[in-house]
């Protein structure tokens, strides 16, 4: 709720909130490259765009994401609106899309339903390089088919996307975390392993031991590594259906020529994940560096009140992708400067300049109109700063003759061109 503005000490100026950042025009080509590549690849795989609200009823996340996860316990932005509804800003993409799947009866659409989104997420996290309080994810969800070839398809889509972006040398890590049939027995064994060693592990691990034991396996603390190294391996506890599923996923990935590394320490933090879990690490690895990750969540839709429905998806962050594209010096198509700068030299030339600009823009050309309040010299300098290829000057003489003086900024040549001929003159 906004309090009286007077109650706030008035700062001289504001900066963006901690962990949130502006995308400035110079950075936009990177963002557009990521977004356009995502859209192009999704279209080819038959994934259709979905957009869900930035906020949801808090229960959508609190019920689905599960107890004992950082996202719910520490990171979700919760608020009450003016009507008293308890809402949450989206911390991750999947739960809202599943809410929409149930709400719109997508179970009656041809299955599986293939969806994708690019959307901002919000997590009250400790900001650092590659970790922000607002970040943007490209994610896909394939809902309604639990067969292993779907897992391979989703991973294929992610790997194709990175490849088309120009990312190199990334590593795909793969694991199966079992399901409700086999995981409980594994977790019991994991707890037995940790129980006599709880004094040796970090404080966070002691909480995980109680609330989310699978997460014990991806603890990054030095002192916990020996305990992880000797922990029982989930691969040895998978039930037959989970093992067959996992083997099939690997067969399909191999058939697709997709390299992967098995990593039985790869666990997803969220309770609704089942079976396949995967993550992509960039060439230069840091603890917060996962480029993207996902997995199967066959238990999620039921948790949200829908019929039992299998699903799998991934999320990958724009900011980390762009960090890596820049690090790898992936070349981008340069942004084209305006093809034409129109410099009105007297006030009466302004309406003519505005009109001429529209006529030229109608040909699909970028045009900037200068200001008659500035001198010709200042307008030429401005056109140069904007790297405009041509400048059309309109003074008294040009106005009377319905002409412009067209200056080619590269060749430093000038010629008179009738206004009607300007589009042709600058595009040829
Ligand atoms: P998650 O939803 O935690 O599985 O994250 C999926 C992907 O989203 C990660 O691999 C990152 O690329 C990105 N991501 C997650 N959290 C953040 C964050 N706090 N800041 C920036 N990117 C993030």
Tab-separated table of C-alpha atoms and ligand atoms in Angstrom:
chain	number	residue	atom	x	y	z
A	1	UNK	CA	0.000	0.000	0.000
A	2	UNK	CA	1.390	3.440	-0.894
A	3	UNK	CA	1.886	5.637	2.137
A	4	UNK	CA	1.945	9.378	1.994
A	5	UNK	CA	4.840	10.456	-0.156
A	6	UNK	CA	5.806	12.934	2.584
A	7	UNK	CA	6.673	10.054	4.900
A	8	UNK	CA	9.500	8.993	2.590
A	9	UNK	CA	12.769	10.848	2.689
A	10	UNK	CA	13.033	12.252	-0.794
A	11	UNK	CA	16.025	10.764	-2.611
A	12	UNK	CA	17.810	12.937	-5.120
A	13	UNK	CA	17.273	10.345	-7.811
A	14	UNK	CA	16.271	6.720	-8.180
A	15	UNK	CA	18.156	3.739	-9.481
A	16	UNK	CA	16.504	0.508	-10.605
A	17	UNK	CA	15.768	-1.746	-7.596
A	18	UNK	CA	18.568	-4.082	-6.554
A	19	UNK	CA	18.676	-7.141	-8.790
A	20	UNK	CA	16.544	-5.540	-11.521
A	21	UNK	CA	18.058	-4.054	-14.624
A	22	UNK	CA	17.238	-1.966	-17.629
A	23	UNK	CA	17.704	-3.361	-21.113
A	24	UNK	CA	19.084	-0.374	-22.992
A	25	UNK	CA	18.750	0.070	-26.767
A	26	UNK	CA	22.350	-1.048	-27.379
A	27	UNK	CA	21.573	-4.341	-25.636
A	28	UNK	CA	18.275	-4.935	-27.355
A	29	UNK	CA	19.756	-6.645	-30.446
A	30	UNK	CA	20.992	-9.417	-28.113
A	31	UNK	CA	17.581	-9.766	-26.543
A	32	UNK	CA	15.888	-9.752	-29.923
A	33	UNK	CA	18.311	-12.394	-31.178
A	34	UNK	CA	17.411	-14.669	-28.244
A	35	UNK	CA	13.666	-14.039	-28.539
A	36	UNK	CA	13.560	-14.421	-32.319
A	37	UNK	CA	15.635	-17.594	-32.217
A	38	UNK	CA	13.336	-19.039	-29.542
A	39	UNK	CA	10.261	-18.233	-31.625
A	40	UNK	CA	11.754	-19.616	-34.817
A	41	UNK	CA	12.885	-22.888	-33.249
A	42	UNK	CA	9.590	-23.335	-31.382
A	43	UNK	CA	7.599	-22.812	-34.569
A	44	UNK	CA	9.621	-25.540	-36.253
A	45	UNK	CA	9.008	-27.949	-33.379
A	46	UNK	CA	5.276	-27.133	-33.355
A	47	UNK	CA	5.290	-25.320	-29.991
A	48	UNK	CA	2.720	-22.526	-29.678
A	49	UNK	CA	3.056	-19.338	-27.699
A	50	UNK	CA	1.286	-18.884	-24.380
A	51	UNK	CA	1.341	-15.897	-22.082
A	52	UNK	CA	0.139	-16.105	-18.508
A	53	UNK	CA	-0.209	-13.248	-15.993
A	54	UNK	CA	2.840	-11.894	-14.213
A	55	UNK	CA	1.018	-12.558	-10.928
A	56	UNK	CA	-1.104	-15.497	-9.843
A	57	UNK	CA	-3.002	-16.517	-6.747
A	58	UNK	CA	-0.204	-17.320	-4.334
A	59	UNK	CA	-1.426	-20.909	-4.001
A	60	UNK	CA	-0.488	-21.653	-7.616
A	61	UNK	CA	3.147	-21.412	-6.552
A	62	UNK	CA	2.893	-22.301	-2.877
A	63	UNK	CA	1.001	-25.521	-3.547
A	64	UNK	CA	2.934	-26.610	-6.578
A	65	UNK	CA	6.503	-25.589	-6.000
A	66	UNK	CA	6.489	-27.426	-2.704
A	67	UNK	CA	7.766	-27.031	0.810
A	68	UNK	CA	11.463	-27.004	1.475
A	69	UNK	CA	12.437	-25.234	-1.729
A	70	UNK	CA	14.289	-21.941	-1.671
A	71	UNK	CA	11.853	-20.450	-4.130
A	72	UNK	CA	8.884	-20.753	-1.804
A	73	UNK	CA	10.608	-20.320	1.517
A	74	UNK	CA	12.756	-17.344	0.738
A	75	UNK	CA	12.344	-16.004	-2.735
A	76	UNK	CA	8.743	-15.568	-3.776
A	77	UNK	CA	7.399	-11.994	-3.897
A	78	UNK	CA	4.143	-12.280	-1.984
A	79	UNK	CA	1.661	-9.463	-1.615
A	80	UNK	CA	-1.915	-8.744	-0.760
A	81	UNK	CA	-3.784	-6.572	-3.233
A	82	UNK	CA	-6.256	-3.864	-2.272
A	83	UNK	CA	-9.110	-6.357	-2.336
A	84	UNK	CA	-7.336	-8.664	0.112
A	85	UNK	CA	-6.363	-11.371	-2.414
A	86	UNK	CA	-3.063	-13.077	-1.686
A	87	UNK	CA	-0.986	-12.951	-4.835
A	88	UNK	CA	2.540	-13.787	-5.891
A	89	UNK	CA	4.770	-12.526	-8.679
A	90	UNK	CA	5.743	-15.348	-10.994
A	91	UNK	CA	8.940	-17.002	-9.671
A	92	UNK	CA	9.040	-19.655	-12.440
A	93	UNK	CA	7.132	-20.436	-15.579
A	94	UNK	CA	5.683	-23.909	-15.294
A	95	UNK	CA	3.063	-23.621	-12.539
A	96	UNK	CA	1.152	-20.754	-14.188
A	97	UNK	CA	1.070	-22.557	-17.528
A	98	UNK	CA	-0.291	-25.680	-15.811
A	99	UNK	CA	-2.922	-23.567	-14.077
A	100	UNK	CA	-3.903	-22.322	-17.552
A	101	UNK	CA	-3.866	-25.891	-18.931
A	102	UNK	CA	-6.415	-26.919	-16.315
A	103	UNK	CA	-8.477	-23.714	-16.455
A	104	UNK	CA	-8.898	-23.813	-20.234
A	105	UNK	CA	-9.562	-27.530	-20.475
A	106	UNK	CA	-6.453	-28.166	-22.563
A	107	UNK	CA	-6.798	-31.841	-21.655
A	108	UNK	CA	-9.482	-31.855	-24.383
A	109	UNK	CA	-7.100	-30.490	-27.013
A	110	UNK	CA	-5.091	-32.948	-29.123
A	111	UNK	CA	-2.383	-34.307	-26.820
A	112	UNK	CA	0.326	-33.528	-26.091
A	113	UNK	CA	-0.114	-29.770	-25.890
A	114	UNK	CA	3.133	-28.054	-26.880
A	115	UNK	CA	3.573	-24.564	-25.446
A	116	UNK	CA	6.318	-21.969	-25.052
A	117	UNK	CA	6.740	-18.575	-23.452
A	118	UNK	CA	9.264	-15.828	-22.876
A	119	UNK	CA	8.453	-14.007	-19.670
A	120	UNK	CA	9.944	-12.233	-16.654
A	121	UNK	CA	10.295	-14.095	-13.368
A	122	UNK	CA	10.844	-12.624	-9.925
A	123	UNK	CA	12.857	-14.132	-7.094
A	124	UNK	CA	14.066	-12.397	-3.975
A	125	UNK	CA	17.540	-13.800	-4.360
A	126	UNK	CA	21.000	-12.456	-3.530
A	127	UNK	CA	21.996	-10.661	-6.729
A	128	UNK	CA	25.338	-11.444	-8.349
A	129	UNK	CA	26.672	-11.931	-11.872
A	130	UNK	CA	24.046	-13.940	-13.758
A	131	UNK	CA	21.603	-13.941	-10.860
A	132	UNK	CA	18.969	-11.237	-10.605
A	133	UNK	CA	15.723	-10.549	-8.789
A	134	UNK	CA	13.982	-10.088	-12.112
A	135	UNK	CA	15.115	-12.342	-14.925
A	136	UNK	CA	13.525	-13.428	-18.163
A	137	UNK	CA	13.060	-17.039	-19.132
A	138	UNK	CA	12.350	-18.761	-22.373
A	139	UNK	CA	10.544	-21.931	-21.455
A	140	UNK	CA	8.621	-24.723	-23.110
A	141	UNK	CA	6.146	-27.244	-21.728
A	142	UNK	CA	4.955	-30.401	-23.445
A	143	UNK	CA	1.916	-31.673	-21.582
A	144	UNK	CA	-0.158	-34.798	-21.945
A	145	UNK	CA	2.303	-37.429	-23.134
A	146	UNK	CA	4.644	-39.262	-20.770
A	147	UNK	CA	6.582	-41.200	-23.409
A	148	UNK	CA	10.372	-40.884	-23.400
A	149	UNK	CA	10.582	-39.593	-26.977
A	150	UNK	CA	8.927	-36.414	-25.685
A	151	UNK	CA	11.807	-35.952	-23.219
A	152	UNK	CA	14.217	-36.306	-26.134
A	153	UNK	CA	12.208	-33.820	-28.198
A	154	UNK	CA	12.260	-31.179	-25.464
A	155	UNK	CA	16.001	-31.594	-24.939
A	156	UNK	CA	16.528	-31.536	-28.707
A	157	UNK	CA	14.614	-28.246	-28.885
A	158	UNK	CA	16.810	-26.703	-26.172
A	159	UNK	CA	20.041	-27.877	-27.765
A	160	UNK	CA	18.892	-26.726	-31.225
A	161	UNK	CA	18.022	-23.330	-29.739
A	162	UNK	CA	21.486	-22.898	-28.192
A	163	UNK	CA	23.111	-24.056	-31.410
A	164	UNK	CA	21.186	-21.547	-33.527
A	165	UNK	CA	22.024	-18.772	-31.086
A	166	UNK	CA	25.672	-19.499	-31.768
A	167	UNK	CA	26.547	-20.875	-28.314
A	168	UNK	CA	29.381	-23.389	-28.310
A	169	UNK	CA	30.947	-25.851	-25.922
A	170	UNK	CA	28.033	-26.261	-23.561
A	171	UNK	CA	27.494	-29.468	-21.633
A	172	UNK	CA	24.198	-31.263	-21.276
A	173	UNK	CA	23.839	-33.097	-17.984
A	174	UNK	CA	21.221	-35.754	-17.569
A	175	UNK	CA	19.755	-37.727	-14.706
A	176	UNK	CA	16.651	-39.586	-13.656
A	177	UNK	CA	15.308	-38.799	-10.212
A	178	UNK	CA	12.750	-41.603	-10.210
A	179	UNK	CA	9.102	-41.246	-9.344
A	180	UNK	CA	6.697	-41.695	-6.448
A	181	UNK	CA	7.212	-45.476	-6.645
A	182	UNK	CA	10.959	-45.676	-6.309
A	183	UNK	CA	12.101	-42.317	-4.934
A	184	UNK	CA	10.748	-42.763	-1.374
A	185	UNK	CA	12.914	-45.859	-0.838
A	186	UNK	CA	15.920	-44.027	-2.241
A	187	UNK	CA	15.304	-41.029	0.010
A	188	UNK	CA	15.159	-43.353	2.984
A	189	UNK	CA	18.578	-44.760	2.044
A	190	UNK	CA	19.912	-41.242	1.520
A	191	UNK	CA	18.727	-40.229	4.983
A	192	UNK	CA	20.321	-43.304	6.522
A	193	UNK	CA	23.564	-42.271	4.868
A	194	UNK	CA	23.353	-38.696	6.178
A	195	UNK	CA	22.023	-39.375	9.663
A	196	UNK	CA	25.381	-40.335	11.238
A	197	UNK	CA	27.126	-37.574	9.255
A	198	UNK	CA	24.898	-34.602	10.067
A	199	UNK	CA	27.632	-33.046	12.204
A	200	UNK	CA	29.962	-33.040	9.232
A	201	UNK	CA	27.693	-31.205	6.792
A	202	UNK	CA	26.638	-27.548	6.496
A	203	UNK	CA	23.666	-26.003	8.284
A	204	UNK	CA	21.664	-25.788	5.059
A	205	UNK	CA	22.102	-29.517	4.587
A	206	UNK	CA	20.649	-30.183	8.027
A	207	UNK	CA	17.522	-28.308	6.914
A	208	UNK	CA	17.488	-30.153	3.571
A	209	UNK	CA	17.801	-33.433	5.461
A	210	UNK	CA	14.427	-32.671	7.049
A	211	UNK	CA	12.623	-30.899	4.235
A	212	UNK	CA	14.088	-31.744	0.839
A	213	UNK	CA	16.654	-34.540	1.076
A	214	UNK	CA	17.188	-34.835	-2.702
A	215	UNK	CA	18.718	-31.360	-2.615
A	216	UNK	CA	21.476	-32.687	-0.328
A	217	UNK	CA	23.088	-34.027	-3.488
A	218	UNK	CA	23.652	-30.686	-5.175
A	219	UNK	CA	25.071	-28.842	-2.173
A	220	UNK	CA	28.116	-26.823	-3.271
A	221	UNK	CA	29.793	-26.558	0.164
A	222	UNK	CA	33.306	-27.985	0.309
A	223	UNK	CA	32.744	-29.830	3.593
A	224	UNK	CA	29.699	-31.651	2.199
A	225	UNK	CA	31.473	-33.091	-0.838
A	226	UNK	CA	32.881	-36.239	0.830
A	227	UNK	CA	29.421	-37.089	2.152
A	228	UNK	CA	27.935	-36.646	-1.312
A	229	UNK	CA	30.696	-38.728	-2.888
A	230	UNK	CA	29.836	-41.756	-0.783
A	231	UNK	CA	26.046	-41.291	-0.897
A	232	UNK	CA	23.875	-44.010	-2.457
A	233	UNK	CA	23.236	-43.483	-6.168
A	234	UNK	CA	19.677	-42.980	-7.397
A	235	UNK	CA	20.524	-44.953	-10.548
A	236	UNK	CA	20.671	-48.075	-8.415
A	237	UNK	CA	17.216	-47.503	-6.956
A	238	UNK	CA	15.125	-46.724	-10.042
A	239	UNK	CA	12.096	-48.973	-10.485
A	240	UNK	CA	11.806	-50.849	-13.784
A	241	UNK	CA	9.474	-48.367	-15.507
A	242	UNK	CA	11.727	-45.426	-14.531
A	243	UNK	CA	14.848	-47.297	-15.645
A	244	UNK	CA	13.313	-48.234	-19.010
A	245	UNK	CA	12.151	-44.667	-19.511
A	246	UNK	CA	15.622	-43.337	-18.756
A	247	UNK	CA	17.299	-45.840	-21.083
A	248	UNK	CA	14.919	-44.907	-23.893
A	249	UNK	CA	15.628	-41.191	-23.438
A	250	UNK	CA	19.346	-41.918	-23.773
A	251	UNK	CA	18.817	-44.081	-26.859
A	252	UNK	CA	16.856	-41.287	-28.532
A	253	UNK	CA	19.399	-38.615	-27.627
A	254	UNK	CA	22.154	-40.767	-29.083
A	255	UNK	CA	20.091	-41.261	-32.251
A	256	UNK	CA	19.747	-37.472	-32.460
A	257	UNK	CA	23.512	-37.058	-32.113
A	258	UNK	CA	23.112	-35.092	-28.871
A	259	UNK	CA	26.013	-35.503	-26.441
A	260	UNK	CA	25.201	-35.743	-22.765
A	261	UNK	CA	26.859	-36.543	-19.481
A	262	UNK	CA	25.104	-38.611	-16.876
A	263	UNK	CA	25.173	-36.819	-13.543
A	264	UNK	CA	23.406	-38.453	-10.633
A	265	UNK	CA	23.951	-35.384	-8.497
A	266	UNK	CA	21.675	-33.430	-10.777
A	267	UNK	CA	18.425	-33.017	-8.874
A	268	UNK	CA	15.764	-30.460	-9.461
A	269	UNK	CA	14.761	-28.443	-6.451
A	270	UNK	CA	11.062	-28.797	-6.963
A	271	UNK	CA	8.918	-31.566	-5.514
A	272	UNK	CA	6.798	-32.152	-8.591
A	273	UNK	CA	9.690	-33.245	-10.776
A	274	UNK	CA	9.810	-36.928	-11.754
A	275	UNK	CA	12.166	-39.047	-13.828
A	276	UNK	CA	14.169	-37.042	-16.364
A	277	UNK	CA	16.129	-34.051	-15.069
A	278	UNK	CA	18.561	-32.118	-17.230
A	279	UNK	CA	20.681	-29.040	-17.095
A	280	UNK	CA	22.966	-27.241	-19.503
A	281	UNK	CA	26.248	-25.783	-18.281
A	282	UNK	CA	28.115	-23.205	-20.340
A	283	UNK	CA	31.753	-23.571	-21.355
A	284	UNK	CA	32.954	-21.455	-18.436
A	285	UNK	CA	31.327	-22.894	-15.393
A	286	UNK	CA	30.522	-21.025	-12.213
A	287	UNK	CA	28.281	-22.066	-9.368
A	288	UNK	CA	25.378	-19.921	-10.589
A	289	UNK	CA	25.984	-20.597	-14.215
A	290	UNK	CA	23.406	-23.125	-15.399
A	291	UNK	CA	22.241	-21.819	-18.739
A	292	UNK	CA	19.038	-23.730	-18.575
A	293	UNK	CA	17.421	-26.726	-17.055
A	294	UNK	CA	14.260	-28.665	-16.843
A	295	UNK	CA	12.676	-31.991	-16.363
A	296	UNK	CA	9.602	-34.081	-16.194
A	297	UNK	CA	6.855	-33.103	-13.736
A	298	UNK	CA	4.269	-35.846	-13.979
A	299	UNK	CA	2.873	-34.998	-10.533
A	300	UNK	CA	2.286	-31.294	-10.994
A	301	UNK	CA	-1.089	-31.001	-12.676
A	302	UNK	CA	-2.733	-33.247	-10.109
A	303	UNK	CA	-1.197	-31.133	-7.373
A	304	UNK	CA	-2.940	-28.126	-8.905
A	305	UNK	CA	-6.318	-29.843	-8.956
A	306	UNK	CA	-6.266	-31.289	-12.485
A	307	UNK	CA	-6.421	-34.898	-13.682
A	308	UNK	CA	-3.181	-36.926	-13.539
A	309	UNK	CA	-1.281	-35.622	-16.574
A	310	UNK	CA	2.351	-36.066	-17.517
A	311	UNK	CA	4.428	-33.073	-18.546
A	312	UNK	CA	7.967	-32.006	-19.245
A	313	UNK	CA	9.622	-28.668	-19.890
A	314	UNK	CA	12.629	-26.435	-19.457
A	315	UNK	CA	13.469	-22.869	-18.588
A	316	UNK	CA	16.496	-20.933	-19.756
A	317	UNK	CA	17.408	-17.388	-18.782
A	318	UNK	CA	17.939	-14.615	-21.325
A	319	UNK	CA	20.457	-12.794	-19.138
A	320	UNK	CA	22.785	-15.784	-18.714
A	321	UNK	CA	22.487	-16.685	-22.387
A	322	UNK	CA	23.445	-13.145	-23.403
A	323	UNK	CA	26.329	-13.125	-20.918
A	324	UNK	CA	27.658	-16.245	-22.633
A	325	UNK	CA	27.014	-15.027	-26.174
A	326	UNK	CA	29.044	-11.914	-25.367
A	327	UNK	CA	31.766	-13.938	-23.660
A	328	UNK	CA	32.049	-16.147	-26.736
A	329	UNK	CA	32.024	-13.060	-28.962
A	330	UNK	CA	29.180	-14.423	-31.042
A	331	UNK	CA	28.718	-11.909	-33.877
A	332	UNK	CA	25.348	-10.228	-34.197
A	333	UNK	CA	23.856	-8.702	-37.261
A	334	UNK	CA	24.629	-4.989	-36.788
A	335	UNK	CA	21.678	-2.675	-36.278
A	336	UNK	CA	21.104	-0.562	-39.366
A	337	UNK	CA	21.340	3.175	-38.848
A	338	UNK	CA	18.592	5.407	-40.272
A	339	UNK	CA	18.842	5.630	-44.046
A	340	UNK	CA	17.645	9.224	-44.072
A	341	UNK	CA	17.858	12.270	-41.840
A	342	UNK	CA	15.616	15.128	-42.892
A	343	UNK	CA	16.887	18.543	-41.815
A	344	UNK	CA	14.266	21.301	-41.974
A	345	UNK	CA	16.177	24.570	-42.056
A	346	UNK	CA	13.238	26.922	-41.517
A	347	UNK	CA	10.033	26.559	-39.514
A	348	UNK	CA	7.823	26.351	-42.590
A	349	UNK	CA	9.783	23.308	-43.746
A	350	UNK	CA	8.785	21.335	-40.638
A	351	UNK	CA	5.333	20.103	-41.810
A	352	UNK	CA	6.793	19.231	-45.203
A	353	UNK	CA	9.652	17.348	-43.525
A	354	UNK	CA	7.231	15.412	-41.295
A	355	UNK	CA	5.123	14.480	-44.300
A	356	UNK	CA	8.106	13.526	-46.433
A	357	UNK	CA	9.407	11.343	-43.556
A	358	UNK	CA	6.141	9.392	-43.503
A	359	UNK	CA	6.204	8.938	-47.276
A	360	UNK	CA	9.723	7.507	-47.105
A	361	UNK	CA	8.939	5.354	-44.040
A	362	UNK	CA	6.036	3.881	-46.026
A	363	UNK	CA	8.737	2.382	-48.270
A	364	UNK	CA	10.107	0.558	-45.228
A	365	UNK	CA	13.010	2.915	-44.629
A	366	UNK	CA	14.050	4.365	-41.230
A	367	UNK	CA	13.865	8.166	-41.155
A	368	UNK	CA	14.742	10.711	-38.459
A	369	UNK	CA	13.499	14.288	-38.648
A	370	UNK	CA	15.810	16.974	-37.261
A	371	UNK	CA	14.848	20.236	-35.630
A	372	UNK	CA	14.514	23.586	-37.407
A	373	UNK	CA	15.555	25.184	-34.127
A	374	UNK	CA	19.046	23.817	-34.688
A	375	UNK	CA	21.519	25.166	-37.204
A	376	UNK	CA	22.326	23.226	-40.360
A	377	UNK	CA	25.760	22.466	-38.943
A	378	UNK	CA	24.250	21.065	-35.733
A	379	UNK	CA	21.781	18.944	-37.694
A	380	UNK	CA	24.539	17.546	-39.904
A	381	UNK	CA	26.564	16.698	-36.819
A	382	UNK	CA	23.518	15.001	-35.303
A	383	UNK	CA	22.924	13.011	-38.506
A	384	UNK	CA	26.570	11.952	-38.380
A	385	UNK	CA	26.251	10.797	-34.750
A	386	UNK	CA	23.222	8.709	-35.735
A	387	UNK	CA	25.240	7.351	-38.682
A	388	UNK	CA	22.481	8.345	-41.141
A	389	UNK	CA	23.556	7.565	-44.677
A	390	UNK	CA	21.697	10.483	-46.308
A	391	UNK	CA	20.579	13.931	-45.186
A	392	UNK	CA	17.725	15.721	-46.986
A	393	UNK	CA	17.976	19.455	-46.332
A	394	UNK	CA	14.892	21.622	-46.839
A	395	UNK	CA	15.415	25.398	-46.827
A	396	UNK	CA	13.484	28.201	-48.521
A	397	UNK	CA	14.676	27.398	-52.062
A	398	UNK	CA	13.997	23.678	-51.738
A	399	UNK	CA	10.554	24.350	-50.250
A	400	UNK	CA	9.570	26.570	-53.151
A	401	UNK	CA	10.759	24.012	-55.698
A	402	UNK	CA	9.278	20.972	-53.850
A	403	UNK	CA	12.801	19.605	-53.728
A	404	UNK	CA	15.436	18.635	-51.187
A	405	UNK	CA	19.188	18.934	-51.239
A	406	UNK	CA	20.271	15.380	-50.679
A	407	UNK	CA	23.672	14.842	-49.115
A	408	UNK	CA	25.345	11.454	-49.225
A	409	UNK	CA	27.206	11.363	-45.903
A	410	UNK	CA	29.686	8.726	-47.055
A	411	UNK	CA	30.526	10.131	-50.487
A	412	UNK	CA	30.222	13.751	-49.268
A	413	UNK	CA	28.286	14.542	-52.453
A	414	UNK	CA	25.167	16.686	-52.787
A	415	UNK	CA	22.428	16.861	-55.378
A	416	UNK	CA	18.955	18.303	-55.819
A	417	UNK	CA	16.167	15.714	-55.837
A	418	UNK	CA	12.429	16.331	-56.164
A	419	UNK	CA	10.568	15.321	-52.991
A	420	UNK	CA	8.657	12.653	-54.851
A	421	UNK	CA	11.942	11.040	-55.900
A	422	UNK	CA	13.540	10.915	-52.427
A	423	UNK	CA	12.543	7.304	-51.618
A	424	UNK	CA	14.018	6.075	-54.908
A	425	UNK	CA	17.116	8.255	-54.565
A	426	UNK	CA	18.071	6.829	-51.176
A	427	UNK	CA	17.221	3.215	-51.826
A	428	UNK	CA	19.105	2.948	-55.105
B	1	LIG	P1	15.192	-22.579	-12.761
B	1	LIG	O1	13.791	-22.073	-13.003
B	1	LIG	O2	15.727	-22.187	-11.416
B	1	LIG	O3	15.374	-24.015	-13.119
B	1	LIG	O4	16.119	-21.776	-13.772
B	1	LIG	C1	16.114	-21.998	-15.144
B	1	LIG	C2	17.054	-21.010	-15.786
B	1	LIG	O5	16.604	-19.681	-15.561
B	1	LIG	C3	18.455	-21.020	-15.230
B	1	LIG	O6	19.235	-21.975	-15.852
B	1	LIG	C4	18.932	-19.625	-15.573
B	1	LIG	O7	19.304	-19.536	-16.935
B	1	LIG	C5	17.699	-18.807	-15.362
B	1	LIG	N1	17.627	-18.249	-13.991
B	1	LIG	C6	17.090	-18.809	-12.888
B	1	LIG	N2	17.173	-17.982	-11.841
B	1	LIG	C7	17.790	-16.865	-12.273
B	1	LIG	C8	18.154	-15.624	-11.669
B	1	LIG	N3	17.901	-15.372	-10.377
B	1	LIG	N4	18.772	-14.697	-12.428
B	1	LIG	C9	19.024	-14.930	-13.746
B	1	LIG	N5	18.701	-16.068	-14.372
B	1	LIG	C10	18.082	-17.032	-13.653
